[in-house]
PDB file of C-alpha atoms in Angstrom:
ATOM      1  CA  UNK A   1      30.893  10.462   9.488  1.00 48.00           C
ATOM      2  CA  UNK A   2      34.223   8.668   9.814  1.00 50.00           C
ATOM      3  CA  UNK A   3      36.467   8.324   6.791  1.00 46.00           C
ATOM      4  CA  UNK A   4      37.075   4.654   5.965  1.00 45.00           C
ATOM      5  CA  UNK A   5      40.869   4.810   6.483  1.00 47.00           C
ATOM      6  CA  UNK A   6      40.135   6.278   9.910  1.00 49.00           C
ATOM      7  CA  UNK A   7      38.432   3.047  10.929  1.00 48.00           C
ATOM      8  CA  UNK A   8      41.690   1.145  10.607  1.00 45.00           C
ATOM      9  CA  UNK A   9      43.764   4.163  11.740  1.00 50.00           C
ATOM     10  CA  UNK A  10      45.189   4.425   8.216  1.00 51.00           C
ATOM     11  CA  UNK A  11      46.776   0.978   8.523  1.00 48.00           C
ATOM     12  CA  UNK A  12      46.932  -1.522   5.710  1.00 52.00           C
ATOM     13  CA  UNK A  13      48.238  -4.279   7.998  1.00 50.00           C
ATOM     14  CA  UNK A  14      47.250  -5.496  11.435  1.00 50.00           C
ATOM     15  CA  UNK A  15      49.095  -4.122  14.462  1.00 51.00           C
ATOM     16  CA  UNK A  16      51.341  -7.169  14.767  1.00 52.00           C
ATOM     17  CA  UNK A  17      54.017  -5.531  12.662  1.00 49.00           C
ATOM     18  CA  UNK A  18      54.646  -8.601  10.546  1.00 45.00           C
ATOM     19  CA  UNK A  19      55.878  -7.871   7.059  1.00 38.00           C
ATOM     20  CA  UNK A  20      53.194 -10.063   5.556  1.00 45.00           C
ATOM     21  CA  UNK A  21      49.885  -9.821   7.362  1.00 47.00           C
ATOM     22  CA  UNK A  22      47.817 -12.960   7.852  1.00 51.00           C
ATOM     23  CA  UNK A  23      44.729 -10.858   7.199  1.00 48.00           C
ATOM     24  CA  UNK A  24      46.013  -9.791   3.779  1.00 50.00           C
ATOM     25  CA  UNK A  25      46.007 -13.460   2.795  1.00 69.00           C
ATOM     26  CA  UNK A  26      42.388 -13.978   3.859  1.00 82.00           C
ATOM     27  CA  UNK A  27      40.258 -15.015   0.895  1.00 86.00           C
ATOM     28  CA  UNK A  28      36.977 -13.164   0.349  1.00 87.00           C
ATOM     29  CA  UNK A  29      35.108 -16.449   0.691  1.00 87.00           C
ATOM     30  CA  UNK A  30      37.040 -17.611   3.762  1.00 92.00           C
ATOM     31  CA  UNK A  31      34.809 -18.370   6.729  1.00 93.00           C
ATOM     32  CA  UNK A  32      35.295 -16.319   9.884  1.00 94.00           C
ATOM     33  CA  UNK A  33      34.013 -17.384  13.292  1.00 94.00           C
ATOM     34  CA  UNK A  34      34.438 -16.030  16.793  1.00 93.00           C
ATOM     35  CA  UNK A  35      36.434 -18.323  19.079  1.00 93.00           C
ATOM     36  CA  UNK A  36      34.492 -17.267  22.157  1.00 91.00           C
ATOM     37  CA  UNK A  37      37.736 -16.455  23.962  1.00 91.00           C
ATOM     38  CA  UNK A  38      37.383 -13.450  26.304  1.00 92.00           C
ATOM     39  CA  UNK A  39      38.954 -10.242  25.037  1.00 90.00           C
ATOM     40  CA  UNK A  40      42.403  -9.830  26.650  1.00 89.00           C
ATOM     41  CA  UNK A  41      42.856  -6.767  28.861  1.00 87.00           C
ATOM     42  CA  UNK A  42      45.807  -5.616  26.712  1.00 87.00           C
ATOM     43  CA  UNK A  43      43.712  -5.681  23.519  1.00 85.00           C
ATOM     44  CA  UNK A  44      42.831  -2.208  22.288  1.00 88.00           C
ATOM     45  CA  UNK A  45      39.664  -2.946  20.349  1.00 92.00           C
ATOM     46  CA  UNK A  46      37.657  -0.237  18.644  1.00 93.00           C
ATOM     47  CA  UNK A  47      33.907  -0.222  18.228  1.00 94.00           C
ATOM     48  CA  UNK A  48      34.455  -1.646  14.720  1.00 94.00           C
ATOM     49  CA  UNK A  49      36.468  -4.563  16.118  1.00 95.00           C
ATOM     50  CA  UNK A  50      33.645  -5.303  18.543  1.00 93.00           C
ATOM     51  CA  UNK A  51      31.004  -5.063  15.804  1.00 94.00           C
ATOM     52  CA  UNK A  52      33.029  -7.486  13.675  1.00 94.00           C
ATOM     53  CA  UNK A  53      33.278  -9.886  16.629  1.00 93.00           C
ATOM     54  CA  UNK A  54      29.512  -9.735  17.120  1.00 92.00           C
ATOM     55  CA  UNK A  55      28.838 -10.455  13.436  1.00 91.00           C
ATOM     56  CA  UNK A  56      31.454 -13.236  13.381  1.00 89.00           C
ATOM     57  CA  UNK A  57      29.659 -15.008  16.227  1.00 85.00           C
ATOM     58  CA  UNK A  58      27.962 -16.998  13.480  1.00 85.00           C
ATOM     59  CA  UNK A  59      30.384 -18.589  11.028  1.00 90.00           C
ATOM     60  CA  UNK A  60      30.268 -16.344   7.945  1.00 92.00           C
ATOM     61  CA  UNK A  61      32.318 -15.477   4.834  1.00 93.00           C
ATOM     62  CA  UNK A  62      34.487 -12.339   4.882  1.00 94.00           C
ATOM     63  CA  UNK A  63      32.441 -10.634   2.126  1.00 93.00           C
ATOM     64  CA  UNK A  64      29.188 -11.091   4.048  1.00 94.00           C
ATOM     65  CA  UNK A  65      30.755  -9.610   7.159  1.00 94.00           C
ATOM     66  CA  UNK A  66      32.063  -6.628   5.190  1.00 95.00           C
ATOM     67  CA  UNK A  67      28.635  -6.122   3.636  1.00 94.00           C
ATOM     68  CA  UNK A  68      26.812  -6.366   6.969  1.00 93.00           C
ATOM     69  CA  UNK A  69      29.196  -3.892   8.580  1.00 95.00           C
ATOM     70  CA  UNK A  70      29.073  -1.559   5.575  1.00 95.00           C
ATOM     71  CA  UNK A  71      32.867  -1.512   5.418  1.00 95.00           C
ATOM     72  CA  UNK A  72      35.304  -2.072   2.557  1.00 95.00           C
ATOM     73  CA  UNK A  73      36.854  -5.539   2.474  1.00 93.00           C
ATOM     74  CA  UNK A  74      40.332  -4.037   2.955  1.00 92.00           C
ATOM     75  CA  UNK A  75      39.292  -2.459   6.255  1.00 94.00           C
ATOM     76  CA  UNK A  76      37.658  -5.702   7.381  1.00 94.00           C
ATOM     77  CA  UNK A  77      40.873  -7.590   6.572  1.00 93.00           C
ATOM     78  CA  UNK A  78      42.914  -5.204   8.741  1.00 93.00           C
ATOM     79  CA  UNK A  79      40.431  -5.541  11.604  1.00 94.00           C
ATOM     80  CA  UNK A  80      40.453  -9.334  11.172  1.00 94.00           C
ATOM     81  CA  UNK A  81      44.239  -9.339  11.416  1.00 92.00           C
ATOM     82  CA  UNK A  82      44.031  -7.585  14.775  1.00 92.00           C
ATOM     83  CA  UNK A  83      41.426 -10.064  16.033  1.00 94.00           C
ATOM     84  CA  UNK A  84      43.439 -13.033  14.740  1.00 93.00           C
ATOM     85  CA  UNK A  85      46.507 -11.871  16.665  1.00 92.00           C
ATOM     86  CA  UNK A  86      44.498 -11.873  19.894  1.00 93.00           C
ATOM     87  CA  UNK A  87      43.016 -15.307  19.100  1.00 93.00           C
ATOM     88  CA  UNK A  88      39.473 -13.909  19.057  1.00 94.00           C
ATOM     89  CA  UNK A  89      38.511 -15.278  15.636  1.00 95.00           C
ATOM     90  CA  UNK A  90      39.372 -18.221  13.437  1.00 94.00           C
ATOM     91  CA  UNK A  91      39.531 -18.111   9.661  1.00 93.00           C
ATOM     92  CA  UNK A  92      38.977 -21.198   7.547  1.00 91.00           C
ATOM     93  CA  UNK A  93      39.876 -21.117   3.853  1.00 89.00           C
ATOM     94  CA  UNK A  94      37.054 -21.600   1.362  1.00 85.00           C
ATOM     95  CA  UNK A  95      36.217 -25.113   0.261  1.00 76.00           C
ATOM     96  CA  UNK A  96      38.260 -26.465  -2.588  1.00 74.00           C
ATOM     97  CA  UNK A  97      36.269 -26.675  -5.805  1.00 67.00           C
ATOM     98  CA  UNK A  98      37.266 -30.320  -6.110  1.00 67.00           C
ATOM     99  CA  UNK A  99      35.403 -31.131  -2.890  1.00 71.00           C
ATOM    100  CA  UNK A 100      32.186 -29.312  -3.782  1.00 73.00           C
ATOM    101  CA  UNK A 101      29.498 -31.330  -5.526  1.00 76.00           C
ATOM    102  CA  UNK A 102      28.963 -30.807  -9.238  1.00 81.00           C
ATOM    103  CA  UNK A 103      25.730 -29.430 -10.627  1.00 84.00           C
ATOM    104  CA  UNK A 104      24.925 -32.754 -12.268  1.00 87.00           C
ATOM    105  CA  UNK A 105      25.287 -34.598  -8.959  1.00 86.00           C
ATOM    106  CA  UNK A 106      23.002 -32.096  -7.223  1.00 87.00           C
ATOM    107  CA  UNK A 107      20.406 -32.501  -9.993  1.00 90.00           C
ATOM    108  CA  UNK A 108      20.531 -36.286  -9.568  1.00 91.00           C
ATOM    109  CA  UNK A 109      19.940 -35.913  -5.821  1.00 91.00           C
ATOM    110  CA  UNK A 110      17.005 -33.541  -6.408  1.00 93.00           C
ATOM    111  CA  UNK A 111      15.488 -35.885  -8.974  1.00 92.00           C
ATOM    112  CA  UNK A 112      15.941 -38.822  -6.600  1.00 91.00           C
ATOM    113  CA  UNK A 113      14.208 -36.921  -3.786  1.00 93.00           C
ATOM    114  CA  UNK A 114      11.337 -35.972  -6.071  1.00 93.00           C
ATOM    115  CA  UNK A 115      10.917 -39.622  -7.035  1.00 90.00           C
ATOM    116  CA  UNK A 116      10.326 -40.555  -3.392  1.00 87.00           C
TER     117      UNK A 116
END
């Protein structure tokens, strides 16, 4: 069994060396998707990176990916940072609450559909 910090090599930031990691800013509900770009030869991807890429093939939220992989969100964020730097994934922020429909609007739509 591998200790969780071992999966990210004890890192709390991606390998890019930036002081503020892009992955650390990733919201739990942000949507991650694979770009389909081939993995660069210089990219040193672990088995966990490759598993994350496979799961991210379908556009999914960060928390779902972490759950499916059985990894803590912090580890997934570090791995995402590495993949972002190689352009292998895209991350879209969660929808703004102002743009999501209200419960009352959804009820009206359901009632209208039932009336058909």
